[in-house]
Amino acid sequence: WSRTLGEAVVSTQSTGAAAWADKFSSSPWEQKDPVGVIGITAPAQWPMLGLCSLLGPAIAAGNTVVVLPSDKFPLVAADLCQVIATSDIPGGVVNMVYGAQSPLSLALAQHQHVQAVWYFGYPEGCHVLTKEGVENNKQVWCEEYDKRKWNSLVQGTGYTINKHCYNNKVVVMPPGDTFAN
């Protein structure tokens, strides 16, 4: 029963991410651009649901993703790789790196071609990655591993995740008759 419920939640999360992708804007003067390359350290407590909840919005927004799956449950990510390989997602959009999350997360935070790092783990890791991200002018989203309810429709999908998938650009219109006919 729990597997069927988990599959249903993952399906709902993915559908929600795709639906939000083109509707996530607050004003006509604001432009949403993808961040670029996002390094995601998946939560170990929810290996499939957490991974899919983060991966879906990031891909739907047009980003490339480097994922560090859970240390404890790497086979879950391996199964997801098979699904991605047989889907319409272009090669190179999703990249899985298996190994110990702590040193690999630090390597992502220090890498110059990674524009954002999402980390869901221990407070010490959040502190170190935030420091490294500031030094590299990188977007860093850190949360402690037990703070987010991944099976919640509020915390597991929608605005709370999508706001980290985009760079916001605001268009400033000068006053006057610049656009007058």
Coordinates of C-alpha atoms in Angstrom, one line a residue:
W1 CA 0.0 0.0 0.0
S2 CA 2.8 2.5 0.8
R3 CA 4.5 1.9 -2.5
T4 CA 1.3 2.6 -4.4
L5 CA 0.7 5.8 -2.3
G6 CA 4.4 6.8 -2.9
E7 CA 4.0 6.4 -6.6
A8 CA 0.8 8.4 -6.6
V9 CA 2.5 11.2 -4.7
V10 CA 5.5 11.2 -7.0
S11 CA 3.2 11.3 -10.0
T12 CA 1.3 14.2 -8.5
Q13 CA 4.5 16.1 -7.7
S14 CA 5.8 15.7 -11.3
T15 CA 2.6 16.8 -12.9
G16 CA 2.5 19.8 -10.6
A17 CA 6.0 20.8 -11.5
A18 CA 5.2 20.7 -15.2
A19 CA 2.0 22.7 -14.7
W20 CA 3.8 25.4 -12.7
A21 CA 6.6 25.8 -15.2
D22 CA 5.0 28.4 -17.5
K23 CA 2.6 30.0 -14.9
F24 CA 5.1 31.1 -12.3
S25 CA 5.3 34.9 -12.8
S26 CA 4.1 37.7 -10.6
S27 CA 3.9 40.6 -13.0
P28 CA 4.2 41.4 -16.7
W29 CA 7.4 43.3 -16.0
E30 CA 9.2 40.4 -14.5
Q31 CA 11.1 37.8 -16.6
K32 CA 12.0 34.4 -15.3
D33 CA 15.2 32.8 -16.7
P34 CA 16.5 29.4 -15.7
V35 CA 19.4 29.4 -13.2
G36 CA 21.6 27.2 -15.4
V37 CA 23.4 24.3 -13.7
I38 CA 21.9 23.3 -10.3
G39 CA 23.7 20.9 -8.0
I40 CA 21.1 19.0 -5.9
T41 CA 21.9 17.0 -2.8
A42 CA 18.8 14.8 -2.4
P43 CA 17.4 14.2 1.0
A44 CA 18.1 10.8 2.5
Q45 CA 14.9 10.5 4.4
W46 CA 12.7 10.6 1.3
P47 CA 15.0 9.2 -1.4
M48 CA 12.5 9.0 -4.3
L49 CA 9.9 11.6 -3.3
G50 CA 12.4 14.2 -2.3
L51 CA 14.5 13.6 -5.4
C52 CA 11.5 13.8 -7.8
S53 CA 10.1 16.8 -6.0
L54 CA 13.4 18.7 -6.6
L55 CA 14.2 17.3 -10.0
G56 CA 10.9 18.0 -11.7
P57 CA 10.7 21.7 -11.2
A58 CA 14.4 22.2 -12.0
I59 CA 14.1 20.4 -15.3
A60 CA 10.7 22.0 -16.2
A61 CA 12.3 25.5 -15.6
G62 CA 14.9 24.7 -18.2
N63 CA 17.9 24.0 -15.9
T64 CA 20.6 21.4 -16.1
V65 CA 20.9 19.3 -13.0
V66 CA 23.8 17.5 -11.2
V67 CA 22.2 15.2 -8.6
L68 CA 23.8 13.6 -5.6
P69 CA 21.4 10.9 -4.6
S70 CA 21.0 9.5 -1.1
D71 CA 24.0 7.7 0.3
K72 CA 21.7 5.2 2.0
F73 CA 19.5 4.4 -1.0
P74 CA 21.4 4.9 -4.2
L75 CA 19.4 2.2 -6.1
V76 CA 16.3 4.4 -6.0
A77 CA 18.2 7.0 -8.1
A78 CA 19.6 4.3 -10.4
D79 CA 16.0 3.2 -11.1
L80 CA 15.1 6.8 -11.8
C81 CA 18.1 7.1 -14.2
Q82 CA 16.6 4.2 -16.3
V83 CA 13.3 6.1 -16.5
I84 CA 15.0 9.3 -17.5
A85 CA 17.2 7.5 -20.1
T86 CA 14.1 6.1 -21.9
S87 CA 12.2 9.4 -21.7
D88 CA 12.2 12.5 -23.9
I89 CA 14.6 14.4 -21.6
P90 CA 17.7 15.2 -23.6
G91 CA 21.0 13.6 -22.7
G92 CA 23.1 15.7 -20.3
V93 CA 20.1 17.5 -18.7
V94 CA 20.1 15.2 -15.6
N95 CA 23.5 13.9 -14.3
M96 CA 23.7 11.6 -11.4
V97 CA 26.9 11.4 -9.3
Y98 CA 27.1 8.5 -6.8
G99 CA 29.2 8.7 -3.7
A100 CA 29.5 10.3 -0.3
Q101 CA 27.3 13.4 -0.2
S102 CA 29.4 15.6 2.0
P103 CA 32.6 15.9 -0.1
L104 CA 30.6 15.9 -3.3
S105 CA 28.3 18.7 -2.1
L106 CA 31.4 20.7 -1.2
A107 CA 32.8 20.1 -4.7
L108 CA 29.6 21.3 -6.3
A109 CA 29.6 24.4 -4.1
Q110 CA 33.2 25.2 -5.2
H111 CA 32.7 24.4 -8.9
Q112 CA 32.7 27.6 -11.0
H113 CA 30.3 26.2 -13.6
V114 CA 27.5 25.4 -11.1
Q115 CA 25.3 28.4 -10.6
A116 CA 23.2 27.0 -7.7
V117 CA 23.4 24.4 -4.9
W118 CA 20.4 22.9 -3.2
Y119 CA 21.3 20.9 -0.1
F120 CA 19.0 19.0 2.3
G121 CA 21.1 17.5 5.0
Y122 CA 22.8 18.3 8.3
P123 CA 23.2 21.8 9.7
E124 CA 27.0 21.6 9.6
G125 CA 26.8 21.0 5.8
C126 CA 24.4 23.9 5.4
H127 CA 26.9 26.2 7.1
V128 CA 29.9 25.1 5.0
L129 CA 28.0 25.2 1.7
T130 CA 26.5 28.6 2.4
K131 CA 30.0 29.9 3.1
E132 CA 31.4 28.4 -0.1
G133 CA 28.5 29.6 -2.1
V134 CA 28.9 33.1 -1.0
E135 CA 32.6 33.0 -2.0
N136 CA 31.6 31.8 -5.5
N137 CA 28.6 34.1 -5.9
K138 CA 26.3 31.1 -6.1
Q139 CA 22.7 30.7 -5.2
V140 CA 22.5 28.4 -2.1
W141 CA 19.3 26.8 -0.8
C142 CA 20.0 24.8 2.4
E143 CA 17.5 23.1 4.6
E144 CA 18.0 20.7 7.5
Y145 CA 17.1 17.2 6.5
D146 CA 14.1 16.9 8.8
K147 CA 12.4 20.3 8.3
R148 CA 10.6 19.8 5.1
K149 CA 7.5 17.6 4.7
W150 CA 8.0 16.1 1.2
N151 CA 4.6 14.5 1.1
S152 CA 2.8 17.8 1.7
L153 CA 1.4 19.6 -1.3
V154 CA 2.4 22.9 0.2
Q155 CA 6.0 22.1 1.0
G156 CA 6.7 19.4 -1.5
T157 CA 5.5 21.2 -4.7
G158 CA 4.6 24.6 -6.1
Y159 CA 5.9 28.0 -5.1
T160 CA 8.3 26.9 -2.4
I161 CA 10.4 24.9 -4.8
N162 CA 9.8 26.8 -8.1
K163 CA 11.0 30.1 -6.7
H164 CA 14.5 28.6 -6.5
C165 CA 14.5 27.4 -10.2
Y166 CA 14.6 30.8 -11.8
N167 CA 16.7 34.0 -11.9
N168 CA 14.3 37.0 -11.7
K169 CA 14.9 39.9 -14.0
V170 CA 12.8 43.0 -13.7
V171 CA 12.2 45.2 -16.7
V172 CA 12.3 48.9 -15.8
M173 CA 10.3 51.1 -18.2
P174 CA 11.5 54.8 -18.3
P175 CA 8.7 57.4 -17.9
G176 CA 7.8 59.5 -20.9
D177 CA 6.7 58.9 -24.4
T178 CA 9.3 56.2 -25.3
F179 CA 6.6 53.9 -26.5
A180 CA 4.2 56.5 -27.9
N181 CA 3.0 56.1 -31.5

